[in-house]
XYZ file of C-alpha atoms in Angstrom:
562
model
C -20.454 27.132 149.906
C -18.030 25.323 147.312
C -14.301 26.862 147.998
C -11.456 26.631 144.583
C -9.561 23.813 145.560
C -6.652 26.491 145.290
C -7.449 27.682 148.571
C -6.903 24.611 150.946
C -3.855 24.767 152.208
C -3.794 21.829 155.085
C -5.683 19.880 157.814
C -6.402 19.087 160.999
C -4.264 16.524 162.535
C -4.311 17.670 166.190
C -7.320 18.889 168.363
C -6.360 20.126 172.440
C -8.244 22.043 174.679
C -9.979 24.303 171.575
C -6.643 24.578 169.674
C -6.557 22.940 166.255
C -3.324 22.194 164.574
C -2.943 22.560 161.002
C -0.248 20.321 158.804
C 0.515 22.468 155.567
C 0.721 21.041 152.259
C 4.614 21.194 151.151
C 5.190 22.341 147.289
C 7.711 20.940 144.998
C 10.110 24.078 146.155
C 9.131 23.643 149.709
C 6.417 25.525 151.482
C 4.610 28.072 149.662
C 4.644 31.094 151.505
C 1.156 33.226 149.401
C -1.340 31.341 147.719
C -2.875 33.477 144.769
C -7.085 33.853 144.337
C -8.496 35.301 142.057
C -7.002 39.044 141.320
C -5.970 38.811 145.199
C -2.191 37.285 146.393
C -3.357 35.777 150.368
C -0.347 34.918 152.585
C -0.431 31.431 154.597
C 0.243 31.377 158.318
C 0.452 35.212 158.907
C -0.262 35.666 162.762
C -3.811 37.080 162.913
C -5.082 35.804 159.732
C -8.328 34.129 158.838
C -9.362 30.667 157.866
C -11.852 28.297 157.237
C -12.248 24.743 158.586
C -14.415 22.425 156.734
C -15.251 19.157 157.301
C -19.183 17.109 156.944
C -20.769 18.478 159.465
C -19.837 21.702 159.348
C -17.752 25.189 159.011
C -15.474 27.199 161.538
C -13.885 30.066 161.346
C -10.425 30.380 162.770
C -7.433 32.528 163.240
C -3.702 31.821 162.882
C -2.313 32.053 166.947
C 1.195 30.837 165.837
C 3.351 29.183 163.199
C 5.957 26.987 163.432
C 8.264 24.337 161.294
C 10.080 21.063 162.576
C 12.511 18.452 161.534
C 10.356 15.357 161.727
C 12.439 12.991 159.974
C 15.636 11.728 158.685
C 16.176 9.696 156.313
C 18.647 8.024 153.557
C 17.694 9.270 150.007
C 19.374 8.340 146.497
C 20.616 11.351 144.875
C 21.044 10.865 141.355
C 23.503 13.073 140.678
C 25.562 11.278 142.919
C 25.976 7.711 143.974
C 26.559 7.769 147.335
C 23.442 7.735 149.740
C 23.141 10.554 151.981
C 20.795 11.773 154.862
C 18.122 14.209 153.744
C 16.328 16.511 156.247
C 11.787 16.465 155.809
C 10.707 19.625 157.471
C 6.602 19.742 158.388
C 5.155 23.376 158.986
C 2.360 23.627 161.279
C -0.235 26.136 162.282
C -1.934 26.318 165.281
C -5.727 27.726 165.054
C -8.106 29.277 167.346
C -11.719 28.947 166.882
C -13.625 31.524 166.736
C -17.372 30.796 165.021
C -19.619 28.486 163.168
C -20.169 29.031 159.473
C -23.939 28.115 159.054
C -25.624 26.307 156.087
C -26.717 29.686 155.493
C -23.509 31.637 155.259
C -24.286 33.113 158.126
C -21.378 33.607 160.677
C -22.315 32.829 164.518
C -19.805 34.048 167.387
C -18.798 30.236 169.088
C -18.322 26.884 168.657
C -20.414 23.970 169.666
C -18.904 21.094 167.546
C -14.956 21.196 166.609
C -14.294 19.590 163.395
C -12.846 15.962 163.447
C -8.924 14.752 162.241
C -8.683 15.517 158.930
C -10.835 18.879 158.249
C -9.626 20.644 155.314
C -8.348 24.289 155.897
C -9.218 26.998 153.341
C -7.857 30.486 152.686
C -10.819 32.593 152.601
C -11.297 35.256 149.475
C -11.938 38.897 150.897
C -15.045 38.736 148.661
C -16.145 35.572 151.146
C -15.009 37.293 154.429
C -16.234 40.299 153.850
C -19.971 38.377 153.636
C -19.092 36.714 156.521
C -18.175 39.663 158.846
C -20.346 42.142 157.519
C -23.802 41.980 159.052
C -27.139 44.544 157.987
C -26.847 45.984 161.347
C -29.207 49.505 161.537
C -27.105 52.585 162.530
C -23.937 50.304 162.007
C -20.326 52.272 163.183
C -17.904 51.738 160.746
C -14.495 52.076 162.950
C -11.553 51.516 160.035
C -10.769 48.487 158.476
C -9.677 45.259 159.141
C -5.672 45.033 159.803
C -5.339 42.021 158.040
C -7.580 42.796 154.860
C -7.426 46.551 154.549
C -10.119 46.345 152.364
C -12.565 45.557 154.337
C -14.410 47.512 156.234
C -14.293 47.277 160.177
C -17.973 48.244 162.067
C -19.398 47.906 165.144
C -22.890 47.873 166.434
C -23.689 50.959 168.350
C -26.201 50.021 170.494
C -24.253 46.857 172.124
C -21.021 49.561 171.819
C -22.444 51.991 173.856
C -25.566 50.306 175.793
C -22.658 47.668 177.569
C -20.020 50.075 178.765
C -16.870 51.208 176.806
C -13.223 50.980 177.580
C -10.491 52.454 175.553
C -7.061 51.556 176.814
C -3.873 52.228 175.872
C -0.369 54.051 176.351
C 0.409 57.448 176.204
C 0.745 58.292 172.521
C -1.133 55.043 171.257
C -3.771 57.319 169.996
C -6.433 56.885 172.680
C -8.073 60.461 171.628
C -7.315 59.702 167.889
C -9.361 56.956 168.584
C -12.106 58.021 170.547
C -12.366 61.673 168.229
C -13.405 58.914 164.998
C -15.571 57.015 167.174
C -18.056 60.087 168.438
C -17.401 61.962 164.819
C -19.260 59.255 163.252
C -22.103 58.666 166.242
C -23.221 62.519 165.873
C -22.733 62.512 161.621
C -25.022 59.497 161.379
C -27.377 59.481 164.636
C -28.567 63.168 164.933
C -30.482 62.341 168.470
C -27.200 60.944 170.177
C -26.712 62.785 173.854
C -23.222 62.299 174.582
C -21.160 64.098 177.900
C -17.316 64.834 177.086
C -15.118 65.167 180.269
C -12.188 67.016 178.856
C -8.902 67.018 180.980
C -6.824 68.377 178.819
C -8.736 70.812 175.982
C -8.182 68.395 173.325
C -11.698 68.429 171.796
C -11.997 72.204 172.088
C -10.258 75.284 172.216
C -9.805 78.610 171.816
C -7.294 80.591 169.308
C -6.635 83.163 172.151
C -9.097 83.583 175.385
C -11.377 85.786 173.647
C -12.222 83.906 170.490
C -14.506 81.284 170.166
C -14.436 77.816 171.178
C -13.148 75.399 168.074
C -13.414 71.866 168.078
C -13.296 68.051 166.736
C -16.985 68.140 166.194
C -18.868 69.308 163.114
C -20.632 72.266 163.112
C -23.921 72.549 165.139
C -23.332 69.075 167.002
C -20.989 70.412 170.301
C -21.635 72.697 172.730
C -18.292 73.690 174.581
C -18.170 74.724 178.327
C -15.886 75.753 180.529
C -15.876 73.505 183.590
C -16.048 77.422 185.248
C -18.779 78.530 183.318
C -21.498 75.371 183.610
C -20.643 76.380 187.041
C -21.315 73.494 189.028
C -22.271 74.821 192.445
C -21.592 73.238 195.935
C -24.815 72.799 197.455
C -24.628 69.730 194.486
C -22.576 67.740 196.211
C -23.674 64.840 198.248
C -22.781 64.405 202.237
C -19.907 62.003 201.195
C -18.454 64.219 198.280
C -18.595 67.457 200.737
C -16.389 65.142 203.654
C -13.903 64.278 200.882
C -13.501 67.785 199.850
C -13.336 69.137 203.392
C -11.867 66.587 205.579
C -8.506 65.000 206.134
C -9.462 61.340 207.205
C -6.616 61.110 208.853
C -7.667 63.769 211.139
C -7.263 62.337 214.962
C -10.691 64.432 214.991
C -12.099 63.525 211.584
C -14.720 61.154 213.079
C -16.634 64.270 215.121
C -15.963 66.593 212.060
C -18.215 63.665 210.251
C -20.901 63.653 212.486
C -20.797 67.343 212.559
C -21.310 67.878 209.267
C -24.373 65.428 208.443
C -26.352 67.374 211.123
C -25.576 70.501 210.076
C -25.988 70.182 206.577
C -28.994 68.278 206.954
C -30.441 71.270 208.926
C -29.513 73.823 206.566
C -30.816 72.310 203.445
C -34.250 71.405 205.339
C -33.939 75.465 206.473
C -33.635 77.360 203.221
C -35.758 75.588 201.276
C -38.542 75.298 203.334
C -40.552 77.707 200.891
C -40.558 74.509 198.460
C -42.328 72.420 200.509
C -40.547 69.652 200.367
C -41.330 66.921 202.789
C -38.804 63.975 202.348
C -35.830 66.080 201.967
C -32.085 64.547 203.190
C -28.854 65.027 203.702
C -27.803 64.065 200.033
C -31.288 66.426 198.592
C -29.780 68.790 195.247
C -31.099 71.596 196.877
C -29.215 74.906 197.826
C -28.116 75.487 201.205
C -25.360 78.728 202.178
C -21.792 77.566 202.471
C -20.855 80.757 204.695
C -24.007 79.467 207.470
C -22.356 75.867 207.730
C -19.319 77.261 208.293
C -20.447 79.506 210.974
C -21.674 76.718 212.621
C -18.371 74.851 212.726
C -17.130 77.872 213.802
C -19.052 78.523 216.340
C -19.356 74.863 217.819
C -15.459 74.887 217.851
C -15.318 77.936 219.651
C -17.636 77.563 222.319
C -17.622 77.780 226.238
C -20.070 77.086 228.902
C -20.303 78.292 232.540
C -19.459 81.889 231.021
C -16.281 81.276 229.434
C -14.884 79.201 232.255
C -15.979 75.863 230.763
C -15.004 74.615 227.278
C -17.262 73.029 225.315
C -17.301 69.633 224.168
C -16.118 70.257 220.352
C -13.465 73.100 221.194
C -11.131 73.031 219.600
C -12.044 69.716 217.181
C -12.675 71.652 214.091
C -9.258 73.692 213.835
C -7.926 71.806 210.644
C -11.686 71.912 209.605
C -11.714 75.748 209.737
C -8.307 76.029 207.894
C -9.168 73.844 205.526
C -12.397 75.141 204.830
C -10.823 78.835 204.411
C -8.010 78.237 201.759
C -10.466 76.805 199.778
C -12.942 79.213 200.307
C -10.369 82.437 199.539
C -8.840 80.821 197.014
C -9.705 82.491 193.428
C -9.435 79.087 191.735
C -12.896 77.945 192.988
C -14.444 81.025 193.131
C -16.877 78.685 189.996
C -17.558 76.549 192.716
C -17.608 77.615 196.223
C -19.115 81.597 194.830
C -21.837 80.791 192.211
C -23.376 83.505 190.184
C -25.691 81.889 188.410
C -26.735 78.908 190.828
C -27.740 80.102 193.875
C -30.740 79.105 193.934
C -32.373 75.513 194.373
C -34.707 76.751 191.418
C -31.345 77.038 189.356
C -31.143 73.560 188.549
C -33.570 73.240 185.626
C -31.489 75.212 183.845
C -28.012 73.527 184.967
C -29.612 70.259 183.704
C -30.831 71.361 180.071
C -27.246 72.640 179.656
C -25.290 69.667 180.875
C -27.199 67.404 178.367
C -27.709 69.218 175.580
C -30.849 70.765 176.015
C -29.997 74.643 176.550
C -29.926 77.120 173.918
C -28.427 75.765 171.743
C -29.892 72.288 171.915
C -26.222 70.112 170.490
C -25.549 66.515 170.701
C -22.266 66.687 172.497
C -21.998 68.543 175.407
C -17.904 69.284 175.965
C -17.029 70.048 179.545
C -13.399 71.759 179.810
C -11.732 70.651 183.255
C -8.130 71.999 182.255
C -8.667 75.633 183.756
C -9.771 73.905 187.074
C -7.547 73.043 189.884
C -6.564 69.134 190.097
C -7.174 68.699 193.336
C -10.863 69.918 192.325
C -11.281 67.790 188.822
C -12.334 64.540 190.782
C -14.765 66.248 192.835
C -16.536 67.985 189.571
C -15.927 64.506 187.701
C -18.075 63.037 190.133
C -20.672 65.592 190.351
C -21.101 65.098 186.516
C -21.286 61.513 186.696
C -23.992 61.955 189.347
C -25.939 64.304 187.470
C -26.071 62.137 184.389
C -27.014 59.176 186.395
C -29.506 60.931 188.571
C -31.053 62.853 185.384
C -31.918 59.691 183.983
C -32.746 57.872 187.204
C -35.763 60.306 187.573
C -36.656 60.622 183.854
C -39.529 58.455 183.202
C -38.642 58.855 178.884
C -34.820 57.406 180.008
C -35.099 54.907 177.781
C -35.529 57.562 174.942
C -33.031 59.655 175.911
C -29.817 57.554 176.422
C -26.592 59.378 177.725
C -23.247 58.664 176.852
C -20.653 59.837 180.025
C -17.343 59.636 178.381
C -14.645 59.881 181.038
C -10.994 61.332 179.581
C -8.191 60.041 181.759
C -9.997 58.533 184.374
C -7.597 56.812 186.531
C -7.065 59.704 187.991
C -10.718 60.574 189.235
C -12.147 56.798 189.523
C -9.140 54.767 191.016
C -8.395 51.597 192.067
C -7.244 52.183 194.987
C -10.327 52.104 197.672
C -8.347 54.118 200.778
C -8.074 57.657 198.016
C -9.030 60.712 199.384
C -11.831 60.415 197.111
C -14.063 57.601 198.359
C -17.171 59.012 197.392
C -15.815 60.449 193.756
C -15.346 56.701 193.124
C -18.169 55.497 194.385
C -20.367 57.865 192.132
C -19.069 56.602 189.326
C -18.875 52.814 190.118
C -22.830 53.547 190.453
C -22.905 54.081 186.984
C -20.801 51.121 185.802
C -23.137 48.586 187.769
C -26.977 50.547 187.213
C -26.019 53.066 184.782
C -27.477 50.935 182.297
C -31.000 50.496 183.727
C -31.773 53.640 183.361
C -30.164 54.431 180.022
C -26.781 55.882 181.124
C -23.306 54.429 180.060
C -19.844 55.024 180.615
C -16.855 55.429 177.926
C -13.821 55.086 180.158
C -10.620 56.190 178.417
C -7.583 55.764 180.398
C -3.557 54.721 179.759
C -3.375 53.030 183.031
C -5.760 50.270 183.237
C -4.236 48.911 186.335
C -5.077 52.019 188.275
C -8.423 52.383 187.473
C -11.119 51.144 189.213
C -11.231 47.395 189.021
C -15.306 47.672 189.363
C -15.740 49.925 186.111
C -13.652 47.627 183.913
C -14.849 44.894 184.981
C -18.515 46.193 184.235
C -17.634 47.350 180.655
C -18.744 44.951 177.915
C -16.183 46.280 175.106
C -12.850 46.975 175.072
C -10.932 48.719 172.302
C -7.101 48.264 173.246
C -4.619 50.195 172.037
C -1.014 49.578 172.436
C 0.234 48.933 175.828
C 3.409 47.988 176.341
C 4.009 47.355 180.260
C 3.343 44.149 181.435
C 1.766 44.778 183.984
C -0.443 46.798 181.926
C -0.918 43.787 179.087
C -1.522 41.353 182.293
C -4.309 42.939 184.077
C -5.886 43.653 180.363
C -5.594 40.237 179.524
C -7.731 38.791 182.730
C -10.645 41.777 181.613
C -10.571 40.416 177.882
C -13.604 37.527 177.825
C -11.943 33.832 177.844
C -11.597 33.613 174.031
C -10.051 36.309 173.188
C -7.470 36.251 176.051
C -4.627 35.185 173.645
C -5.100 38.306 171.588
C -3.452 40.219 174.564
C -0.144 38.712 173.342
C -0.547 41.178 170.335
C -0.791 44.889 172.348
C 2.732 45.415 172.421
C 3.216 44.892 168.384
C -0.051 46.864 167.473
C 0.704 50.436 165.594
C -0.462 53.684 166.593
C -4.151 54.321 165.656
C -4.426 50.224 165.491
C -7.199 48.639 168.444
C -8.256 45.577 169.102
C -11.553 45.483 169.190
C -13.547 43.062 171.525
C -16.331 42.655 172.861
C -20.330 42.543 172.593
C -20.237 45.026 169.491
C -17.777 43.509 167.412
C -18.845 40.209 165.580
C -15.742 38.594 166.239
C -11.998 40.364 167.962
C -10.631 42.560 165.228
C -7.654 44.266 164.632
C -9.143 47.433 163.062
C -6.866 50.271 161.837
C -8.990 53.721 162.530
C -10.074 55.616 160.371
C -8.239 58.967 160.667
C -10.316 61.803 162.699
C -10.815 64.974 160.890
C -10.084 67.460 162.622
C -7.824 65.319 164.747
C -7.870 66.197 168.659
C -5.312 68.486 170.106
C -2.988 65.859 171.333
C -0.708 65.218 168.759
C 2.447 65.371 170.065
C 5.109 68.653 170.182
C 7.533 68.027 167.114
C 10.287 68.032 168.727
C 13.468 67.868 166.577
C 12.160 70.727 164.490
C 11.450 73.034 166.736
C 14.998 72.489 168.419
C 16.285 73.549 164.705
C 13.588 76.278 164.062
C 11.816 76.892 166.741
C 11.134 80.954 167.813
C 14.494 82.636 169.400
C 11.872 84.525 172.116
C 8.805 84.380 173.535
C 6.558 86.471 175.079
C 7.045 85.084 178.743
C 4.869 88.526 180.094
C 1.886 87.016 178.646
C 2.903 83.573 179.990
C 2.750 84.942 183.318
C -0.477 87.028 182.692
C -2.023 83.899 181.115
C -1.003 82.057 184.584
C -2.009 84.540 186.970
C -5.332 85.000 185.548
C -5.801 80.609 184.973
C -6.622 81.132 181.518
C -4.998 78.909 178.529
């Protein structure tokens, strides 16, 4: 473990509450500002960089939090050159360190420290040669992200199974390069583990498209390793949804009759799923059973409840008249085009239907891919939290009832998901959130994790961030933002939120259980990079087209098709 005595550059001569302060050795020109190692030119004090701290009993490794310089003294000195004294100015420069591991007798590097080092420890620049042994752990199936943003030539991995078995969250601000980010990431799972089973929630069509509506779907993913859907075409029937999704899709809670419209609806859909499917025998079916049921029979018996009278006619009865926002609701929904996919299914009508739904959604249809891409762009909004859910439901309860779960893993990566799993617990979508903040605290049991991607952190649902065990940050620039990250980040690393604001696009900050240490890793570029680059502005205000073809922008909008 000898170090050249070219590389110490200080020691420790002040230890408080886990910081260590570093006095630097002056030069006869002052304070050197790069020390030189081997073929290699390191600089001293650069925020972020690495150290070592040795003293007898041990090794730490430590990073540079902040660097400063102070007049400590001032005293008369004889200047030969002239023979008057005069006051000269002695400067100290300081570094202040924060620990971040024990360097055992083995080389081995160990996240934490149990002993700091004593007044006096010698601090070392570390060779990349050194670092790199340090850092770089055999890990099976390790993820190599970019490289480091300090030492570009190292390499920057993480270990997939703590990445993705512990929850995911990839934060940042628009244009940061959350997609750039998370396109590298999942490019590399499905190149070098050929069994992975990941779900892709796709707002926006970034990681597939089409050319024009009748060609065929093009994406990030290599050949053979994607399947991509239309949210339309997976067709993700009604009779899916659970009691509490179906009252958030078709009740206004703040209904001065929403209470009875409640009650109303648990009884009569439990009575019409027990009614059509009683061919199955099925004995311990309930209100929340994935079992088909007819939309047009429970509304019929809304409407028919709201419309009765006893005593002929004379009497009303004692819902008249309660369901009337019910009813409307119910209808534009139900004659509007936009969810014919939903509300009309061609394909799943039928309870027996959902074999076939399932091997689709994970990967197992024909063709059998790794990545299943679900396109929620062509769908109405105020329908994209509703099918969010139900896919988050389906993954969980897949698994939940697969007795090989831990065999089959699923990844549910969730694009933009403040806006289907908020913060905010009085949303319209109560039991959208509460599907998904299922999966965040069991998910895991039963081999199903989330990969929440999101440039609002501090509208998303405090629950699932909390439950994530990684974070790769991207830059975020609004405090508020940077504050509420900084509480998630684990209590060593909460310093490193200081840096968000400064990081460049495609840069993260990687922590968590995957990462040896908190990295600054610059990303390896995707290839093909997601459709979200941004529109190139100032060019196409010089050369941009003089027309366009606004009759096919209409047609295209009429008929909900990109």
């Amino acid at each position: 473990m000898a170090m050249p005595e070219s590389s110490l550059i200080g020691r420790i001569t002040d230890i408080q509450g886990g910081r260590l302060v570093v006095t630097l050795f002056p030069a006869e020109e002052g304070f050197p500002s790069f020390v030189t190692l081997g073929q290699e030119t390191l600089p001293i004090g650069q925020l972020g960089s690495l150290v070592e701290v040795r003293d007898r009993a041990g090794h730490l490794l430590a990073e540079v939090s902040r660097s400063l310089e102070e007049t400590i003294e001032r005293r008369p000195v004889q200047d030969p050159a002239a023979p008057e004294r005069r006051r000269g100015i002695v400067r100290e420069r300081r570094l202040e360190l924060i620990a971040l591991g024990e360097i055992g007798a083995d080389g081995r590097l160990e996240p934490g420290v149990s002993r700091f080092p004593l007044i006096g420890a010698a601090v070392h620049l570390i060779a990349s040669s050194r670092l790199a042994a340090l850092l770089v752990r055999e890990q099976e199936g390790a993820l190599e992200l970019g490289r480091l943003s300090t030492r570009p030539t190292l390499k920057a991995c993480l270990d997939p199974s703590a990445l993705f078995g512990r929850h995911l969250a990839i934060l940042g601000q628009t244009g940061a390069g959350k997609s750039w980010t998370l396109t590298s990431l999942l490019q590399r799972v499905v190149t070098s583990m050929p069994r992975s089973h990941i779900v892709l929630l796709d707002l926006h069509g970034e990681y597939g498209w089409r050319a024009s509506p009748s060609a065929p779907y093009e994406g990030v993913f290599p050949d053979q390793t994607a399947r991509h859907l239309d949210a339309r075409e997976l067709e993700i029937p009604y009779w899916l949804l659970t009691y509490a999704e179906l009252v958030d899709l078709f009740i206004d809670r703040t209904d001065a009759n929403a209470t009875v419209q409640i009650a109303f609806l648990r009884e009569a859909l439990y009575s019409l799923r027990r009614q059509s499917n009683q061919h199955m025998g099925l004995e311990r079916l309930s209100v929340d059973s994935p079992v088909y049921f007819s939309i047009e029979e429970l509304y019929q018996k809304f409407k028919k409840a709201n419309e009765e009278k006893l005593e002929f006619g004379k009497v009303k009865g004692p819902l008249y008249g309660a369901f009337d926002d019910f009813l409307v609701r119910f209808q534009s929904m139900y004659n509007d085009a936009r969810y014919d996919f939903f509300l009309h299914p061609r394909k799943h009508s039928s309870s027996a239907s959902l074999e076939g739904l399932l091997r689709d959604f994970v990967g197992l249809g024909e063709p059998k891919r790794q990545v299943t891409v679900i396109d929620l762009s062509p769908i109405p909004v105020d329908l994209r939290p509703v099918v969010s859910a139900q896919i988050g439901r389906l993954a969980f309860e897949f698994n939940y009832w697969n007795p090989r779960r831990h065999e089959f893993p699923l990844l549910l990566v969730c694009e933009e998901a403040h806006q289907y799993i908020p913060r905010d617990a009085d949303t319209q979508y109560v039991g959208t959130r509460r599907a998904m903040e299922r999966i965040a605290k069991e998910g895991r049991k039963y081999g199903v994790t989330l990969c929440v991607v999101s440039q609002r952190p501090t509208e998303l649902s405090e629950t699932v961030l909390s439950q994530c065990g990684n974070y790769l940050c991207l830059r975020i620039s609004n405090a508020d933002d940077q504050e509420y990250v900084r509480r998630l980040l684990p209590e060593g690393a909460k310093n490193l939120a200081d840096m968000l604001a400064s990081l460049r696009r495609g840069e993260v900050l990687a922590v968590g259980d995957a990462a040896l240490l908190p990295s600054r890793i610059l990303v390896h570029p995707p290839n093909p990079a997601p459709a979200s680059h941004d529109a190139p502005l100032s060019r196409s205000w010089r050369e941009g087209p003089e027309d366009l073809d606004v009759a096919e922008i209409v047609n295209r909008w009429w008929r909900q098709m990109r």
